[in-house]
Structure formats: C-alpha cells, structure tokens
Short mmCIF file of C-alpha atoms and ligand atoms in Angstrom, two decimals:
data_model
loop_
_atom_site.label_atom_id
_atom_site.label_comp_id
_atom_site.label_asym_id
_atom_site.label_seq_id
_atom_site.Cartn_x
_atom_site.Cartn_y
_atom_site.Cartn_z
CA MET T 1 24.90 8.35 75.37
CA ASN T 2 24.99 7.02 71.81
CA ARG T 3 23.26 4.16 70.01
CA LEU T 4 24.54 1.47 67.67
CA VAL T 5 22.74 -0.72 65.14
CA TRP T 6 24.48 -4.04 64.49
CA PHE T 7 23.67 -5.13 60.94
CA ARG T 8 23.79 -8.82 60.01
CA LYS T 9 21.89 -10.44 57.16
CA ASP T 10 19.36 -7.62 57.23
CA LEU T 11 21.20 -5.32 54.87
CA ARG T 12 18.52 -2.76 54.17
CA VAL T 13 17.27 0.55 55.54
CA ALA T 14 13.55 0.12 54.85
CA ASP T 15 11.49 -2.10 57.15
CA ASN T 16 14.44 -2.89 59.36
CA PRO T 17 13.04 -3.21 62.91
CA ALA T 18 16.38 -2.72 64.68
CA LEU T 19 17.27 0.39 62.68
CA TRP T 20 13.76 1.75 63.00
CA GLN T 21 13.66 1.41 66.78
CA ALA T 22 17.16 2.82 67.21
CA ARG T 23 16.15 5.87 65.19
CA GLN T 24 12.96 6.30 67.23
CA ASP T 25 14.89 6.08 70.50
CA LEU T 26 17.47 8.51 69.21
CA ALA T 27 14.73 11.02 68.46
CA ASN T 28 13.61 10.73 72.07
CA SER T 29 17.06 11.07 73.61
CA GLY T 30 19.32 14.04 74.23
CA ALA T 31 20.23 16.47 71.47
CA GLU T 32 23.87 15.41 71.47
CA ALA T 33 23.21 11.67 71.09
CA ARG T 34 24.43 9.92 67.94
CA LEU T 35 23.49 6.86 65.98
CA TYR T 36 26.14 4.58 64.49
CA ALA T 37 25.99 1.31 62.61
CA VAL T 38 28.38 -1.63 62.52
CA PHE T 39 28.86 -4.71 60.39
CA PHE T 40 31.32 -7.50 61.22
CA ASP T 41 32.97 -9.09 58.21
CA THR T 42 33.45 -12.57 59.69
CA GLU T 43 34.84 -14.45 56.74
CA VAL T 44 36.22 -17.41 58.70
CA GLN T 45 32.85 -17.94 60.33
CA TRP T 46 31.00 -17.64 57.02
CA ARG T 47 33.28 -20.22 55.48
CA GLN T 48 32.68 -22.55 58.41
CA HIS T 49 28.97 -22.27 57.66
CA GLY T 50 29.76 -23.35 54.11
CA MET T 51 29.12 -20.04 52.34
CA GLY T 52 30.86 -19.82 48.98
CA GLU T 53 32.78 -17.04 47.23
CA ARG T 54 29.89 -15.80 45.12
CA GLN T 55 27.49 -15.20 47.98
CA MET T 56 30.28 -13.76 50.10
CA ASN T 57 31.09 -11.28 47.35
CA LEU T 58 27.42 -10.32 47.06
CA LEU T 59 27.15 -9.92 50.79
CA ARG T 60 30.08 -7.49 50.70
CA CYS T 61 28.58 -5.58 47.78
CA ALA T 62 25.37 -5.33 49.78
CA VAL T 63 27.32 -3.93 52.73
CA SER T 64 28.81 -1.25 50.47
CA GLU T 65 25.36 -0.39 49.14
CA LEU T 66 24.03 -0.25 52.68
CA ALA T 67 26.83 2.12 53.69
CA GLN T 68 25.66 4.54 51.00
CA GLN T 69 22.03 4.26 52.02
CA LEU T 70 22.98 4.90 55.63
CA ARG T 71 25.15 7.84 54.64
CA ALA T 72 22.04 9.44 53.14
CA LEU T 73 20.49 9.07 56.60
CA ASN T 74 23.59 10.60 58.18
CA ILE T 75 24.53 7.34 59.85
CA ALA T 76 28.10 6.06 59.58
CA LEU T 77 28.52 2.32 58.95
CA ILE T 78 31.68 0.96 60.51
CA VAL T 79 32.80 -2.33 58.95
CA ILE T 80 35.06 -4.44 61.12
CA PRO T 81 36.82 -7.49 59.71
CA CYS T 82 37.22 -10.29 62.22
CA ASP T 83 37.50 -14.05 62.20
CA THR T 84 35.05 -15.49 64.64
CA PHE T 85 31.96 -14.59 66.61
CA GLU T 86 33.95 -14.48 69.87
CA HIS T 87 36.31 -12.06 68.22
CA SER T 88 33.40 -9.91 67.00
CA LEU T 89 32.01 -9.64 70.54
CA GLY T 90 35.37 -8.38 71.76
CA ARG T 91 35.54 -5.83 68.97
CA LEU T 92 31.95 -4.78 69.62
CA THR T 93 32.67 -4.07 73.27
CA ALA T 94 35.74 -2.04 72.34
CA LEU T 95 33.72 -0.12 69.76
CA CYS T 96 30.93 0.63 72.22
CA ASP T 97 33.49 1.88 74.73
CA ALA T 98 35.16 4.07 72.12
CA LEU T 99 31.88 5.52 70.86
CA ASN T 100 30.24 5.80 74.23
CA VAL T 101 27.36 3.54 73.18
CA SER T 102 24.70 2.68 75.74
CA ASN T 103 22.22 0.83 73.51
CA ILE T 104 22.86 -1.82 70.88
CA TYR T 105 20.11 -2.83 68.42
CA ALA T 106 20.05 -5.95 66.26
CA ASN T 107 17.64 -8.29 64.50
CA HIS T 108 17.58 -11.92 65.57
CA GLU T 109 19.48 -14.56 63.66
CA TYR T 110 18.19 -18.07 64.30
CA GLU T 111 21.15 -20.36 63.66
CA ILE T 112 22.57 -21.99 66.77
CA ASN T 113 25.96 -20.23 66.88
CA GLU T 114 24.39 -16.87 66.17
CA GLN T 115 21.85 -17.37 68.95
CA ARG T 116 24.60 -18.30 71.39
CA ARG T 117 26.67 -15.28 70.38
CA ASP T 118 23.72 -12.98 71.00
CA GLN T 119 22.91 -14.61 74.32
CA THR T 120 26.51 -14.09 75.43
CA LEU T 121 26.20 -10.41 74.60
CA ALA T 122 22.79 -10.13 76.27
CA ASP T 123 24.19 -11.80 79.44
CA ALA T 124 27.25 -9.54 79.42
CA CYS T 125 25.04 -6.46 79.14
CA GLN T 126 22.93 -7.64 82.07
CA GLN T 127 25.94 -8.35 84.23
CA GLN T 128 27.60 -5.01 83.63
CA ASP T 129 28.26 -2.79 86.58
CA ASP T 130 25.89 0.09 86.98
CA CYS T 131 28.37 2.85 86.27
CA GLN T 132 28.29 2.13 82.53
CA PRO T 133 25.06 0.23 81.80
CA ARG T 134 24.52 -1.05 78.27
CA ALA T 135 21.37 -2.57 76.82
CA PHE T 136 21.05 -5.03 73.93
CA HIS T 137 17.70 -4.80 72.10
CA ARG T 138 16.76 -7.63 69.74
CA PHE T 139 13.93 -7.75 67.21
CA HIS T 140 12.28 -10.48 65.19
CA ASP T 141 12.68 -9.68 61.54
CA GLN T 142 13.37 -12.67 59.31
CA CYS T 143 9.97 -14.32 59.66
CA LEU T 144 6.42 -13.03 59.40
CA ILE T 145 5.67 -14.85 62.66
CA PRO T 146 8.55 -15.29 65.13
CA PRO T 147 9.78 -18.87 65.64
CA GLY T 148 8.11 -20.57 68.59
CA LYS T 149 4.74 -18.91 68.01
CA VAL T 150 3.19 -21.52 65.72
CA LEU T 151 2.76 -24.61 67.86
CA THR T 152 0.59 -27.70 68.20
CA GLY T 153 -1.99 -28.03 70.97
CA ASP T 154 0.84 -29.59 73.08
CA GLU T 155 3.01 -26.53 72.52
CA GLN T 156 5.32 -28.44 70.21
CA MET T 157 6.72 -27.43 66.85
CA TYR T 158 4.96 -29.10 63.92
CA LYS T 159 6.94 -31.87 62.27
CA VAL T 160 5.12 -31.69 58.95
CA TYR T 161 4.45 -28.69 56.73
CA SER T 162 0.69 -28.82 55.98
CA PRO T 163 -0.60 -28.59 59.58
CA PHE T 164 2.09 -25.98 60.28
CA LYS T 165 0.76 -23.93 57.41
CA ARG T 166 -2.84 -24.18 58.62
CA ALA T 167 -1.81 -23.12 62.13
CA TRP T 168 0.41 -20.36 60.70
CA GLN T 169 -2.56 -18.92 58.81
CA LYS T 170 -4.64 -18.91 61.99
CA VAL T 171 -1.93 -17.23 64.06
CA PHE T 172 -0.86 -14.70 61.45
CA PRO T 173 -3.52 -12.01 62.06
CA GLY T 174 -1.99 -11.46 65.51
CA TYR T 175 1.37 -10.63 63.91
CA CYS T 176 0.12 -8.83 60.86
CA GLN T 177 2.15 -5.61 60.80
CA PRO T 178 2.77 -3.56 57.68
CA PRO T 179 6.40 -2.91 56.82
CA LYS T 180 8.02 0.14 58.31
CA ALA T 181 9.32 2.91 56.10
CA THR T 182 12.94 4.01 55.87
CA PRO T 183 13.59 6.07 59.01
CA ALA T 184 14.06 9.80 58.80
CA ALA T 185 17.62 11.03 58.34
CA CYS T 186 19.52 11.89 61.50
CA ASP T 187 20.86 15.30 62.21
CA GLY T 188 23.82 15.95 59.87
CA ARG T 189 26.21 16.02 62.80
CA ASN T 190 25.67 12.32 63.31
CA TYR T 191 27.21 11.25 60.07
CA GLN T 192 30.93 11.17 60.77
CA ALA T 193 32.30 8.21 62.65
CA PRO T 194 35.42 9.13 64.61
CA GLU T 195 38.37 9.46 62.26
CA GLN T 196 40.47 6.80 63.97
CA LEU T 197 37.72 4.18 63.43
CA CYS T 198 37.02 5.01 59.78
CA GLY T 199 40.69 4.82 58.90
CA ASP T 200 40.94 1.23 60.15
CA HIS T 201 37.68 -0.05 58.87
CA ARG T 202 37.36 0.49 55.15
CA LEU T 203 34.49 -1.02 53.24
CA PRO T 204 35.26 -4.55 52.04
CA GLU T 205 36.29 -5.07 48.44
CA CYS T 206 33.79 -6.67 46.10
CA GLN T 207 33.00 -7.04 42.42
CA PRO T 208 29.44 -6.30 41.23
CA ASP T 209 27.81 -9.57 40.17
CA ALA T 210 26.63 -9.61 36.55
CA LEU T 211 23.42 -11.48 37.45
CA TRP T 212 22.52 -10.52 40.99
CA SER T 213 21.96 -7.03 42.31
CA SER T 214 22.73 -6.12 45.89
CA ASN T 215 20.97 -2.77 45.71
CA GLU T 216 17.83 -2.37 47.82
CA ASP T 217 16.00 -0.25 45.21
CA ASP T 218 16.74 -2.72 42.40
CA ILE T 219 15.31 -5.51 44.51
CA HIS T 220 12.06 -3.61 45.01
CA GLN T 221 11.82 -3.10 41.27
CA GLN T 222 12.34 -6.82 40.82
CA LEU T 223 9.53 -7.55 43.25
CA GLN T 224 7.21 -5.13 41.46
CA SER T 225 8.00 -6.64 38.04
CA PHE T 226 7.30 -10.10 39.38
CA LEU T 227 4.01 -9.00 40.92
CA GLN T 228 2.92 -7.19 37.78
CA GLN T 229 4.05 -9.74 35.22
CA SER T 230 4.33 -13.20 36.72
CA VAL T 231 2.49 -13.80 39.95
CA GLN T 232 -0.91 -14.38 38.30
CA ARG T 233 0.41 -17.48 36.55
CA TYR T 234 2.81 -18.55 39.28
CA HIS T 235 0.72 -21.58 40.30
CA GLN T 236 0.73 -22.84 36.70
CA LEU T 237 4.31 -22.12 35.71
CA ARG T 238 6.34 -22.26 38.90
CA ASP T 239 7.54 -25.80 38.17
CA ILE T 240 8.69 -25.10 34.61
CA PRO T 241 12.39 -24.23 34.77
CA SER T 242 12.56 -22.82 31.23
CA GLN T 243 10.07 -20.08 32.23
CA PRO T 244 11.02 -16.96 34.21
CA ALA T 245 7.98 -17.63 36.38
CA THR T 246 9.34 -17.34 39.91
CA SER T 247 10.49 -14.19 41.68
CA GLN T 248 14.21 -15.06 41.99
CA LEU T 249 14.16 -13.04 45.18
CA SER T 250 15.70 -15.78 47.30
CA CYS T 251 19.16 -14.22 47.26
CA ALA T 252 17.75 -10.85 48.36
CA LEU T 253 15.70 -12.53 51.09
CA ALA T 254 18.72 -14.51 52.29
CA LEU T 255 20.86 -11.37 52.63
CA GLY T 256 17.99 -9.31 54.01
CA LEU T 257 17.92 -6.83 51.13
CA ILE T 258 14.17 -7.20 51.32
CA SER T 259 11.93 -8.54 54.07
CA ALA T 260 9.22 -11.18 53.87
CA ARG T 261 6.82 -8.51 55.17
CA GLN T 262 7.65 -6.25 52.25
CA CYS T 263 7.06 -9.15 49.84
CA LEU T 264 3.74 -10.07 51.39
CA TYR T 265 2.37 -6.55 51.72
CA SER T 266 3.40 -5.52 48.22
CA ALA T 267 1.65 -8.60 46.91
CA TRP T 268 -1.47 -7.69 48.85
CA GLN T 269 -1.44 -4.12 47.65
CA GLN T 270 -1.08 -5.31 44.11
CA ASN T 271 -3.80 -7.88 44.28
CA ALA T 272 -5.98 -6.73 47.18
CA CYS T 273 -6.74 -10.24 48.34
CA GLU T 274 -6.82 -12.40 51.43
CA LEU T 275 -4.12 -14.54 53.01
CA ALA T 276 -5.70 -17.64 51.51
CA GLY T 277 -8.60 -18.24 49.20
CA GLY T 278 -7.80 -15.26 47.02
CA GLU T 279 -6.05 -15.31 43.71
CA PRO T 280 -4.44 -18.73 43.04
CA GLY T 281 -1.08 -17.46 41.76
CA LEU T 282 -0.64 -15.25 44.77
CA ASP T 283 -1.79 -17.94 47.22
CA SER T 284 0.72 -20.29 45.75
CA TRP T 285 3.55 -17.74 46.08
CA ILE T 286 2.61 -16.96 49.68
CA ASN T 287 2.69 -20.69 50.32
CA GLU T 288 6.39 -20.63 49.41
CA LEU T 289 7.02 -17.78 51.81
CA ILE T 290 5.42 -19.95 54.49
CA TRP T 291 7.74 -22.85 53.58
CA ARG T 292 10.58 -20.43 54.29
CA GLU T 293 9.04 -19.73 57.70
CA PHE T 294 8.60 -23.45 58.39
CA TYR T 295 12.31 -24.19 57.97
CA ARG T 296 13.32 -21.25 60.13
CA HIS T 297 10.93 -22.27 62.89
CA LEU T 298 12.31 -25.82 62.62
CA ILE T 299 15.96 -24.87 63.23
CA VAL T 300 14.95 -22.97 66.33
CA ALA T 301 12.89 -25.89 67.68
CA TYR T 302 15.52 -28.44 66.63
CA PRO T 303 18.89 -26.66 66.83
CA GLN T 304 20.71 -29.93 66.06
CA LEU T 305 19.67 -29.32 62.44
CA CYS T 306 22.27 -26.55 62.39
CA ARG T 307 24.84 -29.25 63.19
CA HIS T 308 23.58 -31.21 60.17
CA LYS T 309 21.97 -33.99 62.17
CA ALA T 310 19.14 -35.87 60.47
CA PHE T 311 15.69 -34.72 61.56
CA LYS T 312 14.56 -38.38 61.64
CA PRO T 313 17.22 -39.94 63.89
CA ASP T 314 16.72 -43.49 62.53
CA THR T 315 17.87 -42.32 59.11
CA GLU T 316 21.34 -41.76 60.59
CA ASN T 317 21.68 -45.51 60.03
CA VAL T 318 21.30 -45.33 56.26
CA PRO T 319 24.55 -46.77 54.83
CA TRP T 320 25.38 -43.81 52.60
CA ARG T 321 27.95 -44.23 49.88
CA TYR T 322 30.87 -41.84 49.88
CA SER T 323 31.93 -42.21 46.25
CA GLU T 324 33.99 -39.17 45.32
CA SER T 325 33.90 -39.95 41.61
CA ASP T 326 30.09 -40.14 41.55
CA PHE T 327 29.84 -37.00 43.66
CA ASN T 328 32.21 -35.09 41.37
CA ALA T 329 30.25 -36.16 38.29
CA TRP T 330 27.10 -34.80 39.93
CA CYS T 331 28.77 -31.51 40.92
CA GLU T 332 30.12 -31.03 37.41
CA GLY T 333 26.83 -31.88 35.68
CA LYS T 334 28.14 -35.07 34.08
CA THR T 335 25.81 -37.78 35.39
CA GLY T 336 24.36 -38.62 31.97
CA TYR T 337 20.87 -37.52 33.11
CA PRO T 338 20.28 -34.35 31.08
CA ILE T 339 17.86 -32.67 33.47
CA VAL T 340 20.15 -33.28 36.44
CA ASP T 341 23.19 -32.10 34.50
CA ALA T 342 21.44 -28.98 33.21
CA ALA T 343 20.43 -28.17 36.80
CA MET T 344 23.92 -28.65 38.17
CA ARG T 345 25.43 -26.55 35.40
CA GLN T 346 22.85 -23.83 36.03
CA LEU T 347 23.95 -23.79 39.65
CA LYS T 348 27.62 -23.52 38.79
CA GLN T 349 27.17 -20.87 36.12
CA THR T 350 24.56 -18.65 37.74
CA GLY T 351 24.73 -19.35 41.48
CA TRP T 352 21.02 -20.20 41.49
CA MET T 353 18.88 -23.23 40.64
CA HIS T 354 15.17 -23.52 40.02
CA ASN T 355 13.25 -25.13 42.91
CA ARG T 356 11.95 -28.10 40.90
CA LEU T 357 15.50 -28.82 39.80
CA ARG T 358 16.83 -28.54 43.34
CA MET T 359 14.43 -31.31 44.29
CA ILE T 360 15.29 -33.47 41.27
CA SER T 361 19.06 -33.09 41.61
CA ALA T 362 19.05 -33.49 45.40
CA MET T 363 16.92 -36.62 45.17
CA PHE T 364 19.14 -38.01 42.44
CA LEU T 365 22.24 -37.58 44.61
CA THR T 366 20.70 -39.04 47.74
CA LYS T 367 18.61 -41.82 46.19
CA HIS T 368 20.10 -42.87 42.85
CA LEU T 369 23.69 -42.33 43.95
CA LEU T 370 22.91 -42.98 47.65
CA ILE T 371 25.36 -40.28 48.66
CA ASP T 372 25.03 -38.64 52.05
CA TRP T 373 22.78 -35.58 51.79
CA ARG T 374 25.31 -33.62 53.83
CA TRP T 375 27.73 -33.68 50.88
CA GLY T 376 25.06 -32.23 48.61
CA GLU T 377 23.99 -29.71 51.22
CA ALA T 378 27.58 -28.45 51.51
CA TRP T 379 27.99 -28.25 47.73
CA PHE T 380 24.80 -26.22 47.35
CA ALA T 381 25.90 -23.94 50.20
CA SER T 382 29.20 -23.28 48.45
CA GLN T 383 27.55 -22.45 45.10
CA LEU T 384 24.23 -20.76 45.86
CA VAL T 385 23.84 -17.00 45.98
CA ASP T 386 20.73 -17.57 48.08
CA PHE T 387 22.33 -20.04 50.50
CA ASP T 388 20.62 -19.99 53.82
CA LEU T 389 21.14 -22.69 56.37
CA ALA T 390 17.50 -23.28 57.30
CA SER T 391 16.07 -23.56 53.77
CA ASN T 392 19.04 -25.46 52.41
CA ASN T 393 19.03 -27.98 55.23
CA GLY T 394 15.25 -28.28 55.02
CA GLY T 395 15.30 -28.79 51.26
CA TRP T 396 18.06 -31.38 51.45
CA GLN T 397 16.51 -33.36 54.26
CA TRP T 398 13.14 -33.25 52.50
CA SER T 399 14.72 -34.64 49.32
CA ALA T 400 16.72 -37.30 51.18
CA SER T 401 13.69 -38.46 53.22
CA THR T 402 15.57 -37.77 56.44
CA GLY T 403 13.66 -34.58 57.22
CA ALA T 404 10.44 -33.03 58.48
CA ASP T 405 8.12 -34.56 55.94
CA GLY T 406 5.27 -37.04 56.08
CA ALA T 407 6.14 -38.76 52.78
CA PRO T 408 7.90 -42.12 53.10
CA TYR T 409 11.46 -42.84 51.93
CA PHE T 410 10.18 -44.63 48.85
CA ARG T 411 9.25 -41.35 47.17
CA ILE T 412 11.96 -41.40 44.53
CA PHE T 413 11.61 -39.14 41.51
CA ASN T 414 12.39 -40.69 38.16
CA PRO T 415 14.61 -37.96 36.65
CA THR T 416 13.59 -38.78 33.10
CA THR T 417 9.85 -38.59 33.69
CA GLN T 418 10.35 -35.42 35.74
CA SER T 419 12.22 -34.02 32.76
CA GLN T 420 9.47 -34.97 30.31
CA LYS T 421 6.84 -33.47 32.57
CA PHE T 422 8.48 -30.18 33.53
CA ASP T 423 10.70 -29.50 30.53
CA PRO T 424 8.68 -31.19 27.76
CA ASP T 425 10.64 -29.72 24.83
CA GLY T 426 13.97 -29.95 26.58
CA GLN T 427 14.26 -26.18 26.25
CA PHE T 428 15.84 -25.81 29.64
CA ILE T 429 18.11 -28.80 29.13
CA VAL T 430 19.76 -27.39 26.03
CA ARG T 431 20.28 -24.02 27.61
CA PHE T 432 22.89 -25.64 29.84
CA VAL T 433 23.67 -28.96 28.13
CA GLN T 434 24.51 -27.57 24.75
CA GLU T 435 25.90 -30.91 23.53
CA LEU T 436 22.28 -32.01 23.10
CA ALA T 437 21.02 -28.90 21.27
CA ALA T 438 20.92 -30.60 17.86
CA LEU T 439 18.76 -33.47 19.12
CA PRO T 440 15.01 -33.47 18.50
CA ALA T 441 13.09 -32.30 21.58
CA LYS T 442 11.84 -35.75 22.57
CA GLN T 443 15.33 -37.28 22.59
CA ARG T 444 16.82 -34.65 24.87
CA HIS T 445 15.52 -36.32 28.02
CA GLN T 446 17.32 -39.61 27.51
CA PRO T 447 19.57 -39.74 24.45
CA ASP T 448 20.51 -43.22 23.21
CA SER T 449 24.07 -44.53 23.46
CA LEU T 450 24.94 -43.67 19.90
CA LYS T 451 23.84 -40.04 20.28
CA ARG T 452 25.84 -39.83 23.49
CA ARG T 453 28.96 -41.07 21.72
CA GLN T 454 28.38 -38.69 18.81
CA THR T 455 27.81 -35.63 20.99
CA GLY T 456 30.34 -36.40 23.70
CA TYR T 457 27.56 -36.41 26.31
CA PRO T 458 28.29 -38.98 29.08
CA GLN T 459 26.59 -42.35 29.54
CA GLU T 460 24.26 -42.64 32.55
CA ILE T 461 26.29 -42.95 35.73
CA VAL T 462 23.72 -45.34 37.19
CA ALA T 463 20.63 -47.01 35.74
CA HIS T 464 17.40 -45.60 37.17
CA LYS T 465 16.01 -49.02 38.17
CA PHE T 466 19.25 -50.13 39.81
CA GLY T 467 19.65 -46.84 41.71
CA ARG T 468 16.07 -46.89 42.88
CA GLU T 469 16.22 -50.46 44.15
CA ARG T 470 19.55 -49.87 45.86
CA ALA T 471 18.12 -46.84 47.68
CA LEU T 472 15.02 -48.78 48.77
CA ALA T 473 17.18 -51.61 50.13
CA ALA T 474 19.50 -49.20 51.93
CA PHE T 475 16.61 -47.39 53.61
CA LYS T 476 15.01 -50.69 54.63
CA GLY T 477 18.30 -51.90 56.10
CA GLU T 478 18.58 -54.74 53.59
CA PRO T 479 21.79 -55.76 51.85
CA PHE T 480 22.38 -54.13 48.47
CA ALA T 481 24.87 -54.26 45.62
CA GLN T 482 27.28 -51.30 45.42
P1 FAD M 1 9.86 -18.12 44.57
O1 FAD M 1 9.21 -19.30 43.97
O2 FAD M 1 9.62 -16.82 43.96
O3 FAD M 1 9.43 -18.10 46.11
C1 FAD M 1 9.50 -16.89 46.90
C2 FAD M 1 10.42 -17.08 48.08
O4 FAD M 1 9.92 -18.09 48.95
C3 FAD M 1 11.82 -17.54 47.71
O5 FAD M 1 12.61 -16.46 47.30
C4 FAD M 1 12.28 -18.21 49.00
O6 FAD M 1 12.76 -17.27 49.93
C5 FAD M 1 11.01 -18.82 49.53
N1 FAD M 1 10.90 -20.22 49.10
C6 FAD M 1 10.43 -20.68 47.92
N2 FAD M 1 10.43 -22.03 47.91
C7 FAD M 1 10.93 -22.42 49.10
C8 FAD M 1 11.18 -23.69 49.70
N3 FAD M 1 10.90 -24.84 49.09
N4 FAD M 1 11.72 -23.72 50.93
C9 FAD M 1 11.99 -22.57 51.58
N5 FAD M 1 11.77 -21.35 51.09
C10 FAD M 1 11.24 -21.27 49.86
N6 FAD M 1 16.07 -21.62 49.35
C11 FAD M 1 16.88 -20.65 49.80
O7 FAD M 1 16.45 -19.50 49.92
N7 FAD M 1 18.17 -20.94 50.17
C12 FAD M 1 18.70 -22.19 50.06
O8 FAD M 1 19.87 -22.39 50.43
C13 FAD M 1 17.87 -23.21 49.53
N8 FAD M 1 18.35 -24.47 49.34
C14 FAD M 1 17.51 -25.45 48.85
C15 FAD M 1 18.00 -26.76 48.71
C16 FAD M 1 17.17 -27.77 48.22
C17 FAD M 1 17.72 -29.17 48.06
C18 FAD M 1 15.83 -27.48 47.91
C19 FAD M 1 14.93 -28.56 47.40
C20 FAD M 1 15.34 -26.19 48.06
C21 FAD M 1 16.15 -25.16 48.53
N9 FAD M 1 15.68 -23.84 48.68
C22 FAD M 1 16.51 -22.88 49.18
C23 FAD M 1 14.26 -23.51 48.44
C24 FAD M 1 13.91 -23.02 47.03
O9 FAD M 1 14.43 -23.87 46.06
C25 FAD M 1 14.37 -21.60 46.73
O10 FAD M 1 14.00 -20.74 47.79
C26 FAD M 1 13.71 -21.07 45.45
O11 FAD M 1 14.07 -21.88 44.37
C27 FAD M 1 14.15 -19.65 45.21
O12 FAD M 1 13.67 -19.18 43.99
P2 FAD M 1 12.69 -17.93 43.93
O13 FAD M 1 13.26 -16.82 44.74
O14 FAD M 1 12.41 -17.65 42.51
O15 FAD M 1 11.42 -18.48 44.67
#
C-alpha cells in the first residue's frame, strides 16, 4: 500500500514533519510501496479567506519550486485545482483510490474551516470499512509549541501577551526539538506519478516575483544574512522603517517555506545563547516569533476570530463609520499624513509593510477615521505577501483595541509624533511619498498648507485632535460629530 503527503502552507522539504514521517514509514514498509505528494490549488477558497493576487502567485511559484525539490527526492507532486475544501476532500478520496494509498500525512492548519475539513477526513478514515482501511496522520508544525499547550492555571488560553510569553518560555523546554533534515531520496521507481494523473494536473502558472523569492534555499540564505548582519542590532533598529533591520521572513513563514523551528535553531547556533536573557537583539527577535505563536494559539482557543468577530465582545457596539471615500484615501496613501501614506504606498508597491507602520496605519484607520477594523483587515489580506489570518487578525484587533490586549481603548498613536520618533529625517517617507522629497527633513512629517498646494500632496483628511476625540467618544458610547 502507498503513502501520500498532503502539502498545504508548509511548502518545503526540510523540517517538514508530515513529509519526514511519511518517508520514515515508507522505509519501514514493503519494497513495492510508493510515496506521492499532493497539493490542492483551491483558489475560490483562498479568495474567500481574502488572499490577494500577489500572495496567490507566490504560493503557486512556491508549489512549482516544491515540485522540483520533491522530484530530486523521487517523489511526484500532483497538483489538483479545485474550488472548495469539500471538493478537495472528494478529489483526495478519488486520488487515494487511484493510487492505492493507505496512509495520508499532513501538517495541521489552525483556521476554523481547515480544522473542520481535516476532522471530516479523519472521521471518514475512521468510519471506513475494514477491507480498505486508510489512516490520516496529522502533525503540529506551524508553532514551536502546539496550540492548547500554553495555558493558565485554570487551563484557559491567556488573553494577554506578556503572561502568555512567560508561560510559553516555561513550557518550551518540553517541546524543544531541533529541526529535521530533508528526508533521504526515495527509490527512483517512486518518482513517476501515473501518467493519467500527471496529464490532468499540470503545475499552476505563476510569474516569479521581483521582490519575494519562493525558493527554499534562497530563504535559508536570507535567514543566514539576517542572523549574521542584523540580528545583533534588532532590538535597537526594529522600529525604524528606513532601516533593513528586520528579517522580512514573514512571507516565507506564512507559506511554510521555512519553519519557526529552523529560524529559532539557526539563531541559537549562530549566537549560542539561551531562550531568554541572552543577547538582546536575539531575545527581541525571538519575542516576535512568540507573538506569532500567541496569535495562532488564540485562533484555536477562540475560533470565532476566524469569522472576524471582535475578541472583546463589547467592542462590537462601537459605532464604526463606513465612509468609502475615507477608506479609499487610506488604501491609496492619500490621507495627508505622510507616514501613513508612505506606509500604505509601501504596502501597495511591495506587498509588505514594516511592523511599526502596520500599527500606525491600522490605528489611524480605526481611531482617527473610526472605520471598522474588518475593512482594514481585508485590505491588508488582499495586499500582503505575508498575509496570514491569525497574525493579521491579531494585529488589527490589537490596533483597534478590540483584541487580546491589556491596553485600554484610549491608546491612540499620534501619527505625526510617531513619524518624528521612528523616521526622524523622513527618509522612509520620501522613499514612497516622493512629492515631499524636496522638503527639508523636519517638514516632511507635517507639511504646511502652502507646501501641500505646491507639491500636490493632499491636505489632512482629518485633524488629529478631532479624530482622537471622536474615537474616544465612540468607544465610550457618547455622542460624537461625524
Ligand atoms: P521580524 O521582525 O523579522 O520578525 C520575525 C517573524 O516574527 C516575522 O517574520 C513574523 O512571522 C513574526 N512576527 C513579527 N512580528 C509579529 C507580530 N507583531 N505578530 C505576529 N507575528 C509577528 N504578520 C504576518 O506574518 N502576517 C500578517 O498578515 C500580518 N498582519 C499584520 C497586521 C497588523 C495590523 C499588524 C500590526 C501586524 C501584522 N503582522 C502580520 C505582524 C508583523 O507586522 C509582521 O509579521 C512583520 O512586520 C513581518 O516582518 P519581518 O518578517 O521582517 O519580521
């Protein structure tokens, strides 16, 4: 009987628990057994999740790269286009029947629909009659500690990051496992998928992205460069958007081109230090990896987050504004706040935005413009190459004060002072808001009306004081001027 690895957003051959185990089991099974791989190209489903063209293209490029990597291991990747998850389960069953597959291997995905899909398959495998038994093996891969394993004394998920992090650090030694290598190549006979399947299921078309690689080896190089050149000063420079101080690995992590384990262990090898209390740049970077864990653990504990419900239910009563003209100005980078506009233009042009700017622009939309965070969340999802539901939802709800965060709703960043603090010379601003390039550095944060008229840069869409007070009133349930 044969084995099948079902790839999802874990598009790599090294340190892939499902692939690794399938290969181990193959080695222990009969000489004639084969190992296949499958990927379902579920475009309709991806679009429903909000994924945009750029990430979808990268995902497909990554699938093509994966097919080559698997070919070197003598494993055929069969790519099946289908609309929905239900459809993919039907196609999977047909594939398993055609290939005589007895064991399916996959890594967990934690979003609600994905979990339901996998449970349906697991139930179907259990209920199968004995004449053709089929097993579905699932592995935790996306997080360093599986969701549900970092809990309060009352066995509840933490609602705030800092205590979660402390507990995470205590629990981690129990889950500390070095990354697995790329498995050994299969016997050459395993490579060919049956002709009739290959003919139908060509690799998806994609265009290489000029900025973002989808090649596993490139990503490891990127990690090494970051660890050698930038991590030491990460804690000092990580908030400065004009500096290339962060890893920019979020896209690779979101598509599973690299694992969090590989990131953590490479960092340790490089710096030979402890989980905490070691080198400050590295500690600070690991802290971000733990934020990533926090949001994934949250969507498992509170699956309604996947349906875009507010984490704090009372904030569902905030009377959000649904002004399309204000929203469009924000999306286009034409709010008249240079730091916000530079951020939004960076997003549109590159598919990525610096973390500090994500916070500033998200808070501007939800506080100064009082627009429902779900609109911003959807826009980010459609533009980001690193879109991932858990981190995006977490970041948006944090910024909108509707989420898992101890800070009160009256934390409202002043975009101009944020700009002065984190982009003091306006270097980042003029990279994307070129209208302001001729202005002296100090004037780039808040040009006067005359300069705006002269340069064609828009007037402020809302005054900071007015926007701030309107948001405070709206959150308190008091009347406010539109
Ligand atoms: P680094 O600073 O090098 O950090 C290393 C890794 O840690 C990142 O690649 C990422 O996987 C993780 N990480 C870093 N910061 C965070 C964070 N605050 N929350 C969760 N994980 C983090 N991140 C996404 O991966 N996908 C998203 O869709 C996403 N949407 C966001 C929306 C908003 C409104 C906000 C405020 C943040 C969002 N983030 C998202 C988190 C963060 O901005 C990005 O992960 C980070 O900017 C990626 O850059 P980097 O790879 O250089 O990160």
